[in-house]
């Protein structure tokens, strides 16, 4: 067989603070095979997600870091080109974690077949994929929203936050989003059905959030941290639940934030209001994948959950798009179309 030319983006340097394009390197190399017991995959879509910033660091975390010179980690939707793996046939579409590259060779482990009947295959990386399941499991297992309660969602126009808010509406809650910019706030209210949305860039954001939550906050789905969390804390009701999904405001921090130590104030609130704060990783609830897929695909068919994708063309654009993601430049689930 004629060898293929694979294009891949590797980690060239560990960033200090905000990542730079020079922290990545685009490499082309010959790819032969796939060999016995292996399959060759052609990447169609690459998912860009905030968690990738943590994987660029050398420190210990819930998952191992990307080593210098290794392909950047990332979820993908791919087409099977060649295969000698049982149960994996050419032409099938699969979702996996083959990273920032045009082709990948795999033994089939960690792959999930994508059913095109459920929606565009790109949704396997978004509303029907990891972000959607993160929203579903985090909100329902940890947030436990009840009819009539007020749910506040940070990063409300993003891949996770947008789904969290729509599920909360399905569960009969008043839902208030926090997003960056009036355009995103308008989308969250007019298209996604939130009751209100506050622009976190507004100088009076805390006052606007208080006005949007006259009965306080019962569930706060945390994606951001920083000033948004500071505005939320005084509004939390007794026994409020705070699923902690992400802290994107701090992912580029090279040192602790300036100012007074806010931890004692946070712990005082936890104690006096009997708050429940719990961090989670979507894999904690892996056994709920079938339940999630059935419910979410049904809600999409019924028009109760809507989604938006922000698609960048070309693998070479991934570093710049990822850096923009950490600044909130994307609008919806950020994807790179690697191949047509």
Tab-separated table of C-alpha atoms in Angstrom:
chain	number	residue	atom	x	y	z
A	1	UNK	CA	0.000	0.000	0.000
A	2	UNK	CA	1.156	3.539	-0.734
A	3	UNK	CA	2.166	5.194	2.552
A	4	UNK	CA	0.089	8.167	3.661
A	5	UNK	CA	1.380	11.548	4.777
A	6	UNK	CA	0.067	12.224	8.250
A	7	UNK	CA	-0.148	15.744	9.660
A	8	UNK	CA	-0.141	16.084	13.442
A	9	UNK	CA	0.217	18.824	16.013
A	10	UNK	CA	2.508	18.051	18.926
A	11	UNK	CA	3.274	19.876	22.150
A	12	UNK	CA	6.513	21.782	21.520
A	13	UNK	CA	6.828	23.543	24.892
A	14	UNK	CA	5.004	23.762	28.203
A	15	UNK	CA	3.360	27.181	28.427
A	16	UNK	CA	3.783	29.530	31.346
A	17	UNK	CA	0.497	31.366	31.673
A	18	UNK	CA	-1.347	31.867	28.404
A	19	UNK	CA	-0.385	29.359	25.678
A	20	UNK	CA	1.268	30.665	22.517
A	21	UNK	CA	1.138	29.293	18.984
A	22	UNK	CA	4.852	28.514	19.342
A	23	UNK	CA	4.000	26.031	22.121
A	24	UNK	CA	2.677	23.778	19.351
A	25	UNK	CA	4.353	22.338	16.264
A	26	UNK	CA	2.805	20.976	13.073
A	27	UNK	CA	4.670	17.884	11.862
A	28	UNK	CA	4.268	15.839	8.692
A	29	UNK	CA	5.417	12.247	8.597
A	30	UNK	CA	4.935	9.081	6.613
A	31	UNK	CA	2.303	6.732	7.984
A	32	UNK	CA	2.353	3.102	6.900
A	33	UNK	CA	0.217	0.188	7.959
A	34	UNK	CA	-2.132	-0.221	9.690
A	35	UNK	CA	-0.912	-3.814	10.122
A	36	UNK	CA	-2.598	-6.891	11.547
A	37	UNK	CA	-5.100	-6.253	14.323
A	38	UNK	CA	-5.095	-2.526	13.657
A	39	UNK	CA	-7.336	0.012	11.945
A	40	UNK	CA	-6.509	3.214	10.081
A	41	UNK	CA	-8.737	6.158	10.953
A	42	UNK	CA	-9.136	9.415	9.057
A	43	UNK	CA	-10.022	12.302	11.350
A	44	UNK	CA	-13.131	14.222	10.313
A	45	UNK	CA	-13.591	16.494	13.337
A	46	UNK	CA	-11.373	17.397	16.279
A	47	UNK	CA	-12.875	18.698	19.509
A	48	UNK	CA	-11.187	21.593	21.321
A	49	UNK	CA	-11.987	21.776	25.030
A	50	UNK	CA	-10.738	23.787	28.030
A	51	UNK	CA	-9.416	20.715	29.872
A	52	UNK	CA	-6.601	20.509	27.297
A	53	UNK	CA	-4.868	23.448	28.967
A	54	UNK	CA	-4.287	21.408	32.107
A	55	UNK	CA	-2.885	18.537	30.068
A	56	UNK	CA	-0.149	20.866	28.786
A	57	UNK	CA	1.252	21.189	32.332
A	58	UNK	CA	3.689	18.746	33.866
A	59	UNK	CA	1.955	18.595	37.255
A	60	UNK	CA	0.037	15.588	38.554
A	61	UNK	CA	-3.683	15.627	37.801
A	62	UNK	CA	-6.592	13.274	37.176
A	63	UNK	CA	-5.029	12.392	33.805
A	64	UNK	CA	-1.394	12.195	32.675
A	65	UNK	CA	0.084	15.269	30.952
A	66	UNK	CA	0.969	15.399	27.272
A	67	UNK	CA	4.712	14.902	26.958
A	68	UNK	CA	6.857	17.263	24.885
A	69	UNK	CA	6.860	15.981	21.311
A	70	UNK	CA	3.662	13.957	21.738
A	71	UNK	CA	0.458	14.537	19.797
A	72	UNK	CA	-1.903	16.868	21.645
A	73	UNK	CA	-4.718	14.973	23.297
A	74	UNK	CA	-8.237	15.459	21.997
A	75	UNK	CA	-11.542	13.831	21.158
A	76	UNK	CA	-12.187	13.077	17.491
A	77	UNK	CA	-14.789	11.769	15.102
A	78	UNK	CA	-13.139	9.653	12.423
A	79	UNK	CA	-13.905	7.437	9.440
A	80	UNK	CA	-12.508	3.912	9.343
A	81	UNK	CA	-10.328	3.715	6.209
A	82	UNK	CA	-8.791	0.239	6.594
A	83	UNK	CA	-9.288	-2.333	9.308
A	84	UNK	CA	-8.389	-5.816	10.443
A	85	UNK	CA	-10.023	-5.202	13.829
A	86	UNK	CA	-13.024	-7.413	14.504
A	87	UNK	CA	-16.252	-5.420	14.475
A	88	UNK	CA	-14.690	-2.363	12.850
A	89	UNK	CA	-15.353	-1.987	9.121
A	90	UNK	CA	-14.204	0.558	6.519
A	91	UNK	CA	-16.688	3.400	6.135
A	92	UNK	CA	-17.915	3.289	9.725
A	93	UNK	CA	-17.766	6.459	11.824
A	94	UNK	CA	-16.231	6.263	15.293
A	95	UNK	CA	-15.619	8.625	18.184
A	96	UNK	CA	-12.431	8.335	20.206
A	97	UNK	CA	-9.440	10.216	21.576
A	98	UNK	CA	-6.942	10.029	18.734
A	99	UNK	CA	-5.714	13.611	19.175
A	100	UNK	CA	-4.686	16.489	16.966
A	101	UNK	CA	-3.810	14.617	13.783
A	102	UNK	CA	-5.191	13.814	10.346
A	103	UNK	CA	-4.859	10.020	10.639
A	104	UNK	CA	-4.468	7.553	13.481
A	105	UNK	CA	-3.733	3.847	13.806
A	106	UNK	CA	-5.597	2.029	16.576
A	107	UNK	CA	-6.330	-1.425	17.931
A	108	UNK	CA	-9.947	-0.350	18.404
A	109	UNK	CA	-9.824	0.169	22.167
A	110	UNK	CA	-11.569	3.261	23.454
A	111	UNK	CA	-13.611	3.758	20.287
A	112	UNK	CA	-17.369	4.163	20.125
A	113	UNK	CA	-19.351	3.769	16.937
A	114	UNK	CA	-21.334	6.858	15.975
A	115	UNK	CA	-24.902	6.426	14.764
A	116	UNK	CA	-25.466	9.042	12.007
A	117	UNK	CA	-29.217	8.599	12.486
A	118	UNK	CA	-29.008	10.446	15.810
A	119	UNK	CA	-27.720	13.642	14.184
A	120	UNK	CA	-24.731	15.092	12.336
A	121	UNK	CA	-21.624	13.097	13.267
A	122	UNK	CA	-20.028	16.241	14.707
A	123	UNK	CA	-22.547	16.140	17.565
A	124	UNK	CA	-20.740	13.062	18.913
A	125	UNK	CA	-18.152	15.588	20.158
A	126	UNK	CA	-20.716	18.051	21.462
A	127	UNK	CA	-24.300	17.795	22.564
A	128	UNK	CA	-24.327	13.991	22.070
A	129	UNK	CA	-20.755	13.578	23.274
A	130	UNK	CA	-18.552	14.409	26.233
A	131	UNK	CA	-19.803	18.006	26.761
A	132	UNK	CA	-23.450	16.964	26.633
A	133	UNK	CA	-22.873	14.071	28.991
A	134	UNK	CA	-20.892	16.343	31.323
A	135	UNK	CA	-23.879	18.676	31.506
A	136	UNK	CA	-26.374	15.845	31.961
A	137	UNK	CA	-24.542	13.899	34.651
A	138	UNK	CA	-23.158	16.891	36.538
A	139	UNK	CA	-26.451	18.723	36.774
A	140	UNK	CA	-28.713	15.767	37.519
A	141	UNK	CA	-26.438	13.800	39.852
A	142	UNK	CA	-24.851	16.674	41.759
A	143	UNK	CA	-27.059	19.706	41.136
A	144	UNK	CA	-30.288	17.747	41.641
A	145	UNK	CA	-32.531	20.581	40.354
A	146	UNK	CA	-36.094	20.684	41.590
A	147	UNK	CA	-39.094	22.410	39.967
A	148	UNK	CA	-39.276	26.086	40.914
A	149	UNK	CA	-35.633	26.367	41.965
A	150	UNK	CA	-33.220	28.902	40.497
A	151	UNK	CA	-30.269	27.474	38.573
A	152	UNK	CA	-27.377	29.706	37.518
A	153	UNK	CA	-25.025	28.500	34.790
A	154	UNK	CA	-21.588	29.981	34.076
A	155	UNK	CA	-20.275	29.984	30.480
A	156	UNK	CA	-23.906	29.615	29.496
A	157	UNK	CA	-23.416	29.774	25.724
A	158	UNK	CA	-20.663	27.145	25.729
A	159	UNK	CA	-20.858	23.468	24.893
A	160	UNK	CA	-21.543	22.379	28.473
A	161	UNK	CA	-23.310	25.403	29.937
A	162	UNK	CA	-25.845	25.700	27.126
A	163	UNK	CA	-26.983	22.120	27.702
A	164	UNK	CA	-27.037	22.489	31.488
A	165	UNK	CA	-29.449	25.403	31.239
A	166	UNK	CA	-31.779	23.658	28.812
A	167	UNK	CA	-31.946	20.535	30.966
A	168	UNK	CA	-32.705	22.714	33.991
A	169	UNK	CA	-35.589	24.282	32.072
A	170	UNK	CA	-36.869	20.798	31.203
A	171	UNK	CA	-36.794	20.064	34.937
A	172	UNK	CA	-38.978	23.098	35.653
A	173	UNK	CA	-36.387	25.544	37.007
A	174	UNK	CA	-35.813	29.252	36.587
A	175	UNK	CA	-32.515	29.430	34.709
A	176	UNK	CA	-30.098	32.356	34.650
A	177	UNK	CA	-27.014	32.237	32.468
A	178	UNK	CA	-23.749	34.143	32.693
A	179	UNK	CA	-21.953	34.681	29.374
A	180	UNK	CA	-19.423	36.997	27.755
A	181	UNK	CA	-21.026	39.679	25.607
A	182	UNK	CA	-24.526	40.779	24.687
A	183	UNK	CA	-24.635	38.617	21.548
A	184	UNK	CA	-24.090	35.463	23.561
A	185	UNK	CA	-26.583	36.564	26.218
A	186	UNK	CA	-29.236	37.241	23.581
A	187	UNK	CA	-28.673	33.765	22.121
A	188	UNK	CA	-28.949	32.123	25.533
A	189	UNK	CA	-32.323	33.769	26.197
A	190	UNK	CA	-33.947	33.925	22.750
A	191	UNK	CA	-32.667	30.663	21.262
A	192	UNK	CA	-31.999	28.407	24.248
A	193	UNK	CA	-34.894	29.546	26.426
A	194	UNK	CA	-33.069	30.711	29.562
A	195	UNK	CA	-35.088	33.127	31.691
A	196	UNK	CA	-32.268	35.675	31.887
A	197	UNK	CA	-28.591	36.089	31.110
A	198	UNK	CA	-25.980	38.403	32.613
A	199	UNK	CA	-22.915	39.653	30.738
A	200	UNK	CA	-19.893	38.935	32.930
A	201	UNK	CA	-18.039	41.776	31.200
A	202	UNK	CA	-20.465	44.360	32.613
A	203	UNK	CA	-18.952	46.462	35.416
A	204	UNK	CA	-22.147	45.967	37.444
A	205	UNK	CA	-22.347	42.225	36.764
A	206	UNK	CA	-22.858	41.327	40.438
A	207	UNK	CA	-25.820	43.731	40.771
A	208	UNK	CA	-27.362	42.423	37.549
A	209	UNK	CA	-27.025	38.835	38.725
A	210	UNK	CA	-28.682	39.688	42.031
A	211	UNK	CA	-31.586	41.344	40.198
A	212	UNK	CA	-31.979	38.282	37.952
A	213	UNK	CA	-32.139	35.984	41.008
A	214	UNK	CA	-34.665	37.612	43.373
A	215	UNK	CA	-35.179	34.328	45.240
A	216	UNK	CA	-31.482	33.517	45.509
A	217	UNK	CA	-29.658	30.637	43.852
A	218	UNK	CA	-30.302	26.959	44.571
A	219	UNK	CA	-27.912	25.406	42.035
A	220	UNK	CA	-24.809	27.000	40.566
A	221	UNK	CA	-23.117	25.050	37.775
A	222	UNK	CA	-19.507	26.212	37.922
A	223	UNK	CA	-17.501	26.391	34.711
A	224	UNK	CA	-15.541	29.588	35.285
A	225	UNK	CA	-14.519	30.658	38.810
A	226	UNK	CA	-13.094	34.158	39.277
A	227	UNK	CA	-15.408	37.135	39.419
A	228	UNK	CA	-18.462	35.073	38.480
A	229	UNK	CA	-18.065	32.817	41.500
A	230	UNK	CA	-17.543	35.860	43.720
A	231	UNK	CA	-20.833	37.340	42.473
A	232	UNK	CA	-22.685	34.053	42.981
A	233	UNK	CA	-21.536	33.219	46.519
A	234	UNK	CA	-23.571	35.835	48.423
A	235	UNK	CA	-26.699	34.761	46.540
A	236	UNK	CA	-26.532	31.047	47.318
A	237	UNK	CA	-29.474	29.790	49.361
A	238	UNK	CA	-29.114	27.436	52.310
A	239	UNK	CA	-28.391	23.891	51.097
A	240	UNK	CA	-27.489	25.107	47.599
A	241	UNK	CA	-25.573	22.658	45.400
A	242	UNK	CA	-22.508	23.646	43.353
A	243	UNK	CA	-21.284	21.096	40.780
A	244	UNK	CA	-17.739	22.201	39.906
A	245	UNK	CA	-17.086	21.307	36.270
A	246	UNK	CA	-14.399	23.816	35.301
A	247	UNK	CA	-12.472	26.934	36.332
A	248	UNK	CA	-11.543	28.406	32.973
A	249	UNK	CA	-10.825	31.846	34.467
A	250	UNK	CA	-7.794	30.307	36.196
A	251	UNK	CA	-6.414	27.845	33.652
A	252	UNK	CA	-3.746	30.274	32.464
A	253	UNK	CA	-2.771	31.449	35.959
A	254	UNK	CA	0.984	31.326	36.461
A	255	UNK	CA	0.664	32.406	40.112
A	256	UNK	CA	-2.094	32.689	42.744
A	257	UNK	CA	-4.521	35.572	42.074
A	258	UNK	CA	-3.655	38.844	43.812
A	259	UNK	CA	-5.640	40.256	46.659
A	260	UNK	CA	-6.863	38.954	50.037
A	261	UNK	CA	-7.210	35.266	50.826
A	262	UNK	CA	-10.831	34.470	49.904
A	263	UNK	CA	-10.785	30.886	51.152
A	264	UNK	CA	-11.940	31.689	54.730
A	265	UNK	CA	-14.934	33.590	53.369
A	266	UNK	CA	-15.828	30.700	51.074
A	267	UNK	CA	-15.598	28.162	53.879
A	268	UNK	CA	-17.697	30.373	56.145
A	269	UNK	CA	-20.424	30.312	53.492
A	270	UNK	CA	-20.100	26.545	53.113
A	271	UNK	CA	-20.556	26.119	56.847
A	272	UNK	CA	-23.273	28.669	57.590
A	273	UNK	CA	-25.384	27.858	54.535
A	274	UNK	CA	-24.621	24.106	54.540
A	275	UNK	CA	-23.535	24.278	50.917
A	276	UNK	CA	-22.516	21.273	48.856
A	277	UNK	CA	-19.565	21.882	46.506
A	278	UNK	CA	-18.354	18.882	44.556
A	279	UNK	CA	-15.966	18.614	41.680
A	280	UNK	CA	-16.489	15.900	39.094
A	281	UNK	CA	-15.102	14.418	35.912
A	282	UNK	CA	-17.524	13.079	33.315
A	283	UNK	CA	-15.902	9.642	33.530
A	284	UNK	CA	-17.217	9.359	37.100
A	285	UNK	CA	-20.594	8.582	35.561
A	286	UNK	CA	-19.539	6.413	32.606
A	287	UNK	CA	-22.234	3.839	33.367
A	288	UNK	CA	-24.906	6.443	32.556
A	289	UNK	CA	-23.820	6.873	28.916
A	290	UNK	CA	-26.694	4.849	27.454
A	291	UNK	CA	-29.247	6.684	29.577
A	292	UNK	CA	-27.744	10.034	28.584
A	293	UNK	CA	-27.703	9.229	24.856
A	294	UNK	CA	-31.326	8.091	24.886
A	295	UNK	CA	-32.574	11.147	26.782
A	296	UNK	CA	-30.488	13.736	24.928
A	297	UNK	CA	-31.252	12.438	21.430
A	298	UNK	CA	-34.957	12.421	22.334
A	299	UNK	CA	-34.838	15.991	23.649
A	300	UNK	CA	-33.110	17.124	20.452
A	301	UNK	CA	-35.750	15.425	18.280
A	302	UNK	CA	-38.485	17.074	20.339
A	303	UNK	CA	-36.832	20.492	19.976
A	304	UNK	CA	-36.332	20.813	23.736
A	305	UNK	CA	-32.544	20.986	23.446
A	306	UNK	CA	-30.800	23.085	20.805
A	307	UNK	CA	-27.116	23.340	20.089
A	308	UNK	CA	-24.659	25.553	18.269
A	309	UNK	CA	-21.318	24.578	16.724
A	310	UNK	CA	-18.354	26.863	16.034
A	311	UNK	CA	-16.364	25.095	13.304
A	312	UNK	CA	-12.816	26.073	12.306
A	313	UNK	CA	-11.495	24.774	8.981
A	314	UNK	CA	-8.139	22.986	8.902
A	315	UNK	CA	-5.947	21.178	11.425
A	316	UNK	CA	-3.311	23.909	11.244
A	317	UNK	CA	-5.821	26.344	12.770
A	318	UNK	CA	-6.212	24.270	15.954
A	319	UNK	CA	-3.587	26.058	18.127
A	320	UNK	CA	-4.927	29.539	17.425
A	321	UNK	CA	-8.517	28.368	17.912
A	322	UNK	CA	-7.630	26.685	21.206
A	323	UNK	CA	-5.952	29.837	22.515
A	324	UNK	CA	-9.091	31.766	21.558
A	325	UNK	CA	-11.257	29.231	23.385
A	326	UNK	CA	-9.506	30.057	26.657
A	327	UNK	CA	-10.406	33.719	26.061
A	328	UNK	CA	-14.047	32.984	25.292
A	329	UNK	CA	-13.781	33.791	21.568
A	330	UNK	CA	-15.752	30.730	20.470
A	331	UNK	CA	-19.541	30.788	20.220
A	332	UNK	CA	-20.877	27.292	20.847
A	333	UNK	CA	-19.074	23.947	20.709
A	334	UNK	CA	-15.636	24.532	19.188
A	335	UNK	CA	-14.612	21.995	16.524
A	336	UNK	CA	-11.920	21.754	13.895
A	337	UNK	CA	-12.959	20.221	10.593
A	338	UNK	CA	-9.881	18.189	9.685
A	339	UNK	CA	-11.265	16.403	6.620
A	340	UNK	CA	-14.467	16.549	4.581
